[in-house]
C-alpha cells in the first residue's frame, strides 16, 4: 500500500511539474504604458521601453501561475526629453538610486474564462506596496517555431504618493493616481 501511495504521489508531482510551462515576455510585441492626469484637464501618456518578465504556470489553471516582471525606470519615455530627464531625477523615480521597478504576483483570482484579478507587490523606489490588476487573457496561439504564445492586457492604478513620488504634493498639476496599462505577449521556453 505504501508503494502505491508513493507511486501516486510521485506521479502527481511529476505530472504537475510537466504541466508547468515557463513563458518569457516577447519584448517586440509587448508594451508597458502609463497615463496620468495633467492640469486636471487632460493626460500625459508614456511608456517604459526596457522590461523583462515571465509567467510560470499551467494554462488550464492560470490562477496558480507565478508572474514576475522587471521594468528599467531609466527607460521612461514620454516623447519629451526634458520631461523624461526630470522624471528620472530625484523629484520622481530617482533612477540613480532606484533603477528598477519590480512586480511579483501574490495571487490570481479567476473571474471567468478570460478575466482575472492579478494581485501582487510592486517595488518602486524604496517602497513595496500591494496592487491589483484587471487582466484579460487574450488566448493562446502557436507562433513561429511551433512555440505557444499567450497574450494579456493588464490594467491597474497606483497612487504615486504611496511610493514617495511626491513632486507637486497638492496634485494640482500632476494627479496622484497613475494608470498602468500593459499589453503583453509571452512565448513558451
PDB file of C-alpha atoms in Angstrom:
ATOM      1  CA  UNK A   1       0.000   0.000   0.000  1.00  0.00           C
ATOM      2  CA  UNK A   2       2.850   2.393   0.828  1.00  0.00           C
ATOM      3  CA  UNK A   3       4.380   1.731  -2.603  1.00  0.00           C
ATOM      4  CA  UNK A   4       1.084   2.558  -4.315  1.00  0.00           C
ATOM      5  CA  UNK A   5       0.720   5.830  -2.361  1.00  0.00           C
ATOM      6  CA  UNK A   6       4.344   6.744  -3.016  1.00  0.00           C
ATOM      7  CA  UNK A   7       3.988   5.952  -6.729  1.00  0.00           C
ATOM      8  CA  UNK A   8       0.780   8.005  -6.983  1.00  0.00           C
ATOM      9  CA  UNK A   9       2.392  10.921  -5.125  1.00  0.00           C
ATOM     10  CA  UNK A  10       5.437  10.805  -7.376  1.00  0.00           C
ATOM     11  CA  UNK A  11       3.245  10.593 -10.494  1.00  0.00           C
ATOM     12  CA  UNK A  12       1.177  13.583  -9.330  1.00  0.00           C
ATOM     13  CA  UNK A  13       4.317  15.623  -8.610  1.00  0.00           C
ATOM     14  CA  UNK A  14       5.956  14.796 -11.954  1.00  0.00           C
ATOM     15  CA  UNK A  15       2.732  15.364 -13.917  1.00  0.00           C
ATOM     16  CA  UNK A  16       2.169  18.669 -12.099  1.00  0.00           C
ATOM     17  CA  UNK A  17       5.690  19.824 -12.916  1.00  0.00           C
ATOM     18  CA  UNK A  18       5.280  18.842 -16.553  1.00  0.00           C
ATOM     19  CA  UNK A  19       2.099  20.928 -16.796  1.00  0.00           C
ATOM     20  CA  UNK A  20       4.021  23.968 -15.569  1.00  0.00           C
ATOM     21  CA  UNK A  21       5.369  25.954 -18.513  1.00  0.00           C
ATOM     22  CA  UNK A  22       7.601  28.995 -18.368  1.00  0.00           C
ATOM     23  CA  UNK A  23       6.651  31.809 -20.736  1.00  0.00           C
ATOM     24  CA  UNK A  24       9.003  34.757 -21.195  1.00  0.00           C
ATOM     25  CA  UNK A  25       7.910  38.180 -22.355  1.00  0.00           C
ATOM     26  CA  UNK A  26       8.108  38.849 -26.100  1.00  0.00           C
ATOM     27  CA  UNK A  27       9.516  42.370 -25.966  1.00  0.00           C
ATOM     28  CA  UNK A  28       8.846  43.035 -29.645  1.00  0.00           C
ATOM     29  CA  UNK A  29       5.107  42.516 -29.145  1.00  0.00           C
ATOM     30  CA  UNK A  30       4.593  43.945 -25.664  1.00  0.00           C
ATOM     31  CA  UNK A  31       4.484  47.368 -24.044  1.00  0.00           C
ATOM     32  CA  UNK A  32       4.402  48.892 -20.563  1.00  0.00           C
ATOM     33  CA  UNK A  33       2.415  52.126 -20.580  1.00  0.00           C
ATOM     34  CA  UNK A  34       1.070  54.699 -18.161  1.00  0.00           C
ATOM     35  CA  UNK A  35      -1.084  57.804 -18.137  1.00  0.00           C
ATOM     36  CA  UNK A  36      -1.521  60.498 -15.539  1.00  0.00           C
ATOM     37  CA  UNK A  37      -3.924  63.427 -15.474  1.00  0.00           C
ATOM     38  CA  UNK A  38      -2.264  66.771 -16.174  1.00  0.00           C
ATOM     39  CA  UNK A  39      -3.615  70.153 -15.040  1.00  0.00           C
ATOM     40  CA  UNK A  40      -6.909  68.414 -14.289  1.00  0.00           C
ATOM     41  CA  UNK A  41      -7.978  68.658 -17.935  1.00  0.00           C
ATOM     42  CA  UNK A  42      -6.036  66.106 -19.994  1.00  0.00           C
ATOM     43  CA  UNK A  43      -3.497  63.295 -19.713  1.00  0.00           C
ATOM     44  CA  UNK A  44       0.206  62.728 -20.254  1.00  0.00           C
ATOM     45  CA  UNK A  45       0.959  59.285 -21.662  1.00  0.00           C
ATOM     46  CA  UNK A  46       4.231  57.459 -21.541  1.00  0.00           C
ATOM     47  CA  UNK A  47       5.898  54.096 -21.586  1.00  0.00           C
ATOM     48  CA  UNK A  48       8.918  52.202 -20.361  1.00  0.00           C
ATOM     49  CA  UNK A  49      10.964  50.850 -23.232  1.00  0.00           C
ATOM     50  CA  UNK A  50      13.069  48.292 -21.342  1.00  0.00           C
ATOM     51  CA  UNK A  51      11.426  45.493 -19.353  1.00  0.00           C
ATOM     52  CA  UNK A  52      11.532  41.750 -18.814  1.00  0.00           C
ATOM     53  CA  UNK A  53       9.350  39.161 -17.184  1.00  0.00           C
ATOM     54  CA  UNK A  54       7.898  35.705 -17.127  1.00  0.00           C
ATOM     55  CA  UNK A  55       4.837  33.627 -16.318  1.00  0.00           C
ATOM     56  CA  UNK A  56       5.203  30.111 -14.921  1.00  0.00           C
ATOM     57  CA  UNK A  57       2.077  28.013 -14.816  1.00  0.00           C
ATOM     58  CA  UNK A  58      -0.454  25.723 -16.366  1.00  0.00           C
ATOM     59  CA  UNK A  59      -2.642  27.423 -18.979  1.00  0.00           C
ATOM     60  CA  UNK A  60      -5.592  25.342 -17.816  1.00  0.00           C
ATOM     61  CA  UNK A  61      -5.211  26.696 -14.286  1.00  0.00           C
ATOM     62  CA  UNK A  62      -3.903  30.265 -14.581  1.00  0.00           C
ATOM     63  CA  UNK A  63      -4.950  31.183 -11.055  1.00  0.00           C
ATOM     64  CA  UNK A  64      -1.982  29.124  -9.812  1.00  0.00           C
ATOM     65  CA  UNK A  65       0.531  30.846 -12.112  1.00  0.00           C
ATOM     66  CA  UNK A  66       3.515  32.830 -10.851  1.00  0.00           C
ATOM     67  CA  UNK A  67       4.375  36.128 -12.543  1.00  0.00           C
ATOM     68  CA  UNK A  68       7.456  38.301 -12.131  1.00  0.00           C
ATOM     69  CA  UNK A  69       8.274  41.464 -14.003  1.00  0.00           C
ATOM     70  CA  UNK A  70      11.100  43.996 -14.024  1.00  0.00           C
ATOM     71  CA  UNK A  71      10.967  47.474 -15.575  1.00  0.00           C
ATOM     72  CA  UNK A  72      14.021  49.663 -16.143  1.00  0.00           C
ATOM     73  CA  UNK A  73      12.832  53.012 -14.739  1.00  0.00           C
ATOM     74  CA  UNK A  74      15.591  54.768 -16.707  1.00  0.00           C
ATOM     75  CA  UNK A  75      13.812  53.780 -19.931  1.00  0.00           C
ATOM     76  CA  UNK A  76      10.839  56.081 -19.253  1.00  0.00           C
ATOM     77  CA  UNK A  77       9.628  57.731 -22.454  1.00  0.00           C
ATOM     78  CA  UNK A  78       7.011  60.474 -22.744  1.00  0.00           C
ATOM     79  CA  UNK A  79       8.453  61.693 -26.070  1.00  0.00           C
ATOM     80  CA  UNK A  80       9.652  64.906 -24.375  1.00  0.00           C
ATOM     81  CA  UNK A  81      13.336  64.592 -23.408  1.00  0.00           C
ATOM     82  CA  UNK A  82      13.432  67.370 -20.757  1.00  0.00           C
ATOM     83  CA  UNK A  83      10.355  65.870 -19.063  1.00  0.00           C
ATOM     84  CA  UNK A  84      11.864  62.359 -19.225  1.00  0.00           C
ATOM     85  CA  UNK A  85      15.075  63.639 -17.622  1.00  0.00           C
ATOM     86  CA  UNK A  86      13.029  65.289 -14.865  1.00  0.00           C
ATOM     87  CA  UNK A  87      11.100  62.029 -14.307  1.00  0.00           C
ATOM     88  CA  UNK A  88      14.414  60.145 -13.964  1.00  0.00           C
ATOM     89  CA  UNK A  89      15.560  62.627 -11.297  1.00  0.00           C
ATOM     90  CA  UNK A  90      15.056  62.780  -7.527  1.00  0.00           C
ATOM     91  CA  UNK A  91      11.644  64.535  -7.840  1.00  0.00           C
ATOM     92  CA  UNK A  92      10.162  61.388  -9.342  1.00  0.00           C
ATOM     93  CA  UNK A  93      11.851  57.992  -9.920  1.00  0.00           C
ATOM     94  CA  UNK A  94      15.382  58.827  -8.720  1.00  0.00           C
ATOM     95  CA  UNK A  95      16.778  56.270 -11.155  1.00  0.00           C
ATOM     96  CA  UNK A  96      20.361  56.751  -9.971  1.00  0.00           C
ATOM     97  CA  UNK A  97      19.379  55.108  -6.666  1.00  0.00           C
ATOM     98  CA  UNK A  98      16.409  53.029  -7.847  1.00  0.00           C
ATOM     99  CA  UNK A  99      16.914  51.908 -11.446  1.00  0.00           C
ATOM    100  CA  UNK A 100      14.315  49.122 -11.396  1.00  0.00           C
ATOM    101  CA  UNK A 101      10.614  48.740 -10.737  1.00  0.00           C
ATOM    102  CA  UNK A 102       9.713  45.205  -9.678  1.00  0.00           C
ATOM    103  CA  UNK A 103       6.459  43.236  -9.664  1.00  0.00           C
ATOM    104  CA  UNK A 104       5.849  39.799  -8.117  1.00  0.00           C
ATOM    105  CA  UNK A 105       2.454  38.151  -8.116  1.00  0.00           C
ATOM    106  CA  UNK A 106       0.905  37.050  -4.841  1.00  0.00           C
ATOM    107  CA  UNK A 107      -2.324  35.587  -6.227  1.00  0.00           C
ATOM    108  CA  UNK A 108      -4.616  35.370  -9.213  1.00  0.00           C
ATOM    109  CA  UNK A 109      -8.393  35.253  -8.944  1.00  0.00           C
ATOM    110  CA  UNK A 110     -10.332  33.817 -11.877  1.00  0.00           C
ATOM    111  CA  UNK A 111     -13.435  35.867 -12.685  1.00  0.00           C
ATOM    112  CA  UNK A 112     -14.374  33.907 -15.824  1.00  0.00           C
ATOM    113  CA  UNK A 113     -12.563  32.203 -18.737  1.00  0.00           C
ATOM    114  CA  UNK A 114     -10.958  35.455 -19.918  1.00  0.00           C
ATOM    115  CA  UNK A 115     -10.929  37.797 -16.912  1.00  0.00           C
ATOM    116  CA  UNK A 116      -8.737  37.663 -13.829  1.00  0.00           C
ATOM    117  CA  UNK A 117      -7.674  39.812 -10.880  1.00  0.00           C
ATOM    118  CA  UNK A 118      -3.892  39.726 -10.594  1.00  0.00           C
ATOM    119  CA  UNK A 119      -2.641  40.643  -7.138  1.00  0.00           C
ATOM    120  CA  UNK A 120       0.964  41.352  -6.406  1.00  0.00           C
ATOM    121  CA  UNK A 121       3.603  43.579  -4.917  1.00  0.00           C
ATOM    122  CA  UNK A 122       5.188  46.494  -6.757  1.00  0.00           C
ATOM    123  CA  UNK A 123       8.515  47.818  -5.556  1.00  0.00           C
ATOM    124  CA  UNK A 124       9.098  51.348  -6.785  1.00  0.00           C
ATOM    125  CA  UNK A 125      11.934  53.372  -5.304  1.00  0.00           C
ATOM    126  CA  UNK A 126      12.268  52.219  -1.687  1.00  0.00           C
ATOM    127  CA  UNK A 127       8.623  51.203  -1.185  1.00  0.00           C
ATOM    128  CA  UNK A 128       6.817  47.900  -1.766  1.00  0.00           C
ATOM    129  CA  UNK A 129       3.008  48.007  -1.917  1.00  0.00           C
ATOM    130  CA  UNK A 130       0.172  45.701  -2.907  1.00  0.00           C
ATOM    131  CA  UNK A 131      -1.532  46.344  -6.239  1.00  0.00           C
ATOM    132  CA  UNK A 132      -4.330  44.667  -8.185  1.00  0.00           C
ATOM    133  CA  UNK A 133      -4.527  44.484 -11.970  1.00  0.00           C
ATOM    134  CA  UNK A 134      -7.610  43.677 -14.021  1.00  0.00           C
ATOM    135  CA  UNK A 135      -6.336  41.162 -16.555  1.00  0.00           C
ATOM    136  CA  UNK A 136      -7.921  39.987 -19.786  1.00  0.00           C
ATOM    137  CA  UNK A 137      -6.462  36.750 -21.147  1.00  0.00           C
ATOM    138  CA  UNK A 138      -6.294  37.086 -24.923  1.00  0.00           C
ATOM    139  CA  UNK A 139      -5.711  33.396 -25.540  1.00  0.00           C
ATOM    140  CA  UNK A 140      -3.027  31.114 -26.900  1.00  0.00           C
ATOM    141  CA  UNK A 141      -1.692  30.506 -30.396  1.00  0.00           C
ATOM    142  CA  UNK A 142       1.144  28.505 -31.861  1.00  0.00           C
ATOM    143  CA  UNK A 143       3.739  31.027 -33.007  1.00  0.00           C
ATOM    144  CA  UNK A 144       6.933  30.877 -35.023  1.00  0.00           C
ATOM    145  CA  UNK A 145       8.994  27.803 -34.396  1.00  0.00           C
ATOM    146  CA  UNK A 146       5.950  25.969 -33.068  1.00  0.00           C
ATOM    147  CA  UNK A 147       6.124  27.594 -29.629  1.00  0.00           C
ATOM    148  CA  UNK A 148       2.997  28.519 -27.692  1.00  0.00           C
ATOM    149  CA  UNK A 149       2.341  32.261 -27.394  1.00  0.00           C
ATOM    150  CA  UNK A 150      -0.093  33.733 -24.859  1.00  0.00           C
ATOM    151  CA  UNK A 151      -1.424  37.266 -24.645  1.00  0.00           C
ATOM    152  CA  UNK A 152      -2.782  39.504 -21.883  1.00  0.00           C
ATOM    153  CA  UNK A 153      -3.922  43.040 -21.253  1.00  0.00           C
ATOM    154  CA  UNK A 154      -3.416  44.213 -17.656  1.00  0.00           C
ATOM    155  CA  UNK A 155      -4.754  47.470 -16.221  1.00  0.00           C
ATOM    156  CA  UNK A 156      -4.124  48.859 -12.764  1.00  0.00           C
ATOM    157  CA  UNK A 157      -3.829  52.095 -10.821  1.00  0.00           C
ATOM    158  CA  UNK A 158      -1.342  53.239  -8.227  1.00  0.00           C
ATOM    159  CA  UNK A 159      -1.145  56.309  -6.069  1.00  0.00           C
ATOM    160  CA  UNK A 160       2.292  57.809  -6.761  1.00  0.00           C
ATOM    161  CA  UNK A 161       2.421  59.331  -3.252  1.00  0.00           C
ATOM    162  CA  UNK A 162       2.399  55.787  -1.818  1.00  0.00           C
ATOM    163  CA  UNK A 163       5.801  55.284  -3.486  1.00  0.00           C
ATOM    164  CA  UNK A 164       7.438  58.548  -2.381  1.00  0.00           C
ATOM    165  CA  UNK A 165       6.889  60.176  -5.775  1.00  0.00           C
ATOM    166  CA  UNK A 166       5.645  63.362  -4.147  1.00  0.00           C
ATOM    167  CA  UNK A 167       6.535  66.124  -6.616  1.00  0.00           C
ATOM    168  CA  UNK A 168       3.573  68.544  -6.801  1.00  0.00           C
ATOM    169  CA  UNK A 169       2.257  67.383  -3.402  1.00  0.00           C
ATOM    170  CA  UNK A 170      -1.143  69.018  -3.906  1.00  0.00           C
ATOM    171  CA  UNK A 171      -1.665  67.072  -7.116  1.00  0.00           C
ATOM    172  CA  UNK A 172      -2.967  70.176  -8.896  1.00  0.00           C
ATOM    173  CA  UNK A 173      -0.696  69.847 -11.930  1.00  0.00           C
ATOM    174  CA  UNK A 174       0.127  66.145 -11.824  1.00  0.00           C
ATOM    175  CA  UNK A 175      -2.569  63.861 -10.419  1.00  0.00           C
ATOM    176  CA  UNK A 176      -1.736  61.442  -7.627  1.00  0.00           C
ATOM    177  CA  UNK A 177      -3.241  58.431  -9.443  1.00  0.00           C
ATOM    178  CA  UNK A 178      -1.294  56.835 -12.280  1.00  0.00           C
ATOM    179  CA  UNK A 179      -2.968  54.347 -14.595  1.00  0.00           C
ATOM    180  CA  UNK A 180      -0.833  51.421 -15.759  1.00  0.00           C
ATOM    181  CA  UNK A 181      -1.682  49.580 -18.980  1.00  0.00           C
ATOM    182  CA  UNK A 182       0.352  46.582 -20.125  1.00  0.00           C
ATOM    183  CA  UNK A 183      -0.092  44.799 -23.445  1.00  0.00           C
ATOM    184  CA  UNK A 184       1.791  41.526 -23.141  1.00  0.00           C
ATOM    185  CA  UNK A 185       2.730  38.539 -25.229  1.00  0.00           C
ATOM    186  CA  UNK A 186       4.697  35.697 -23.681  1.00  0.00           C
ATOM    187  CA  UNK A 187       6.424  32.839 -25.527  1.00  0.00           C
ATOM    188  CA  UNK A 188       6.917  29.341 -24.121  1.00  0.00           C
ATOM    189  CA  UNK A 189      10.543  28.441 -23.477  1.00  0.00           C
TER     190      UNK A 189
END
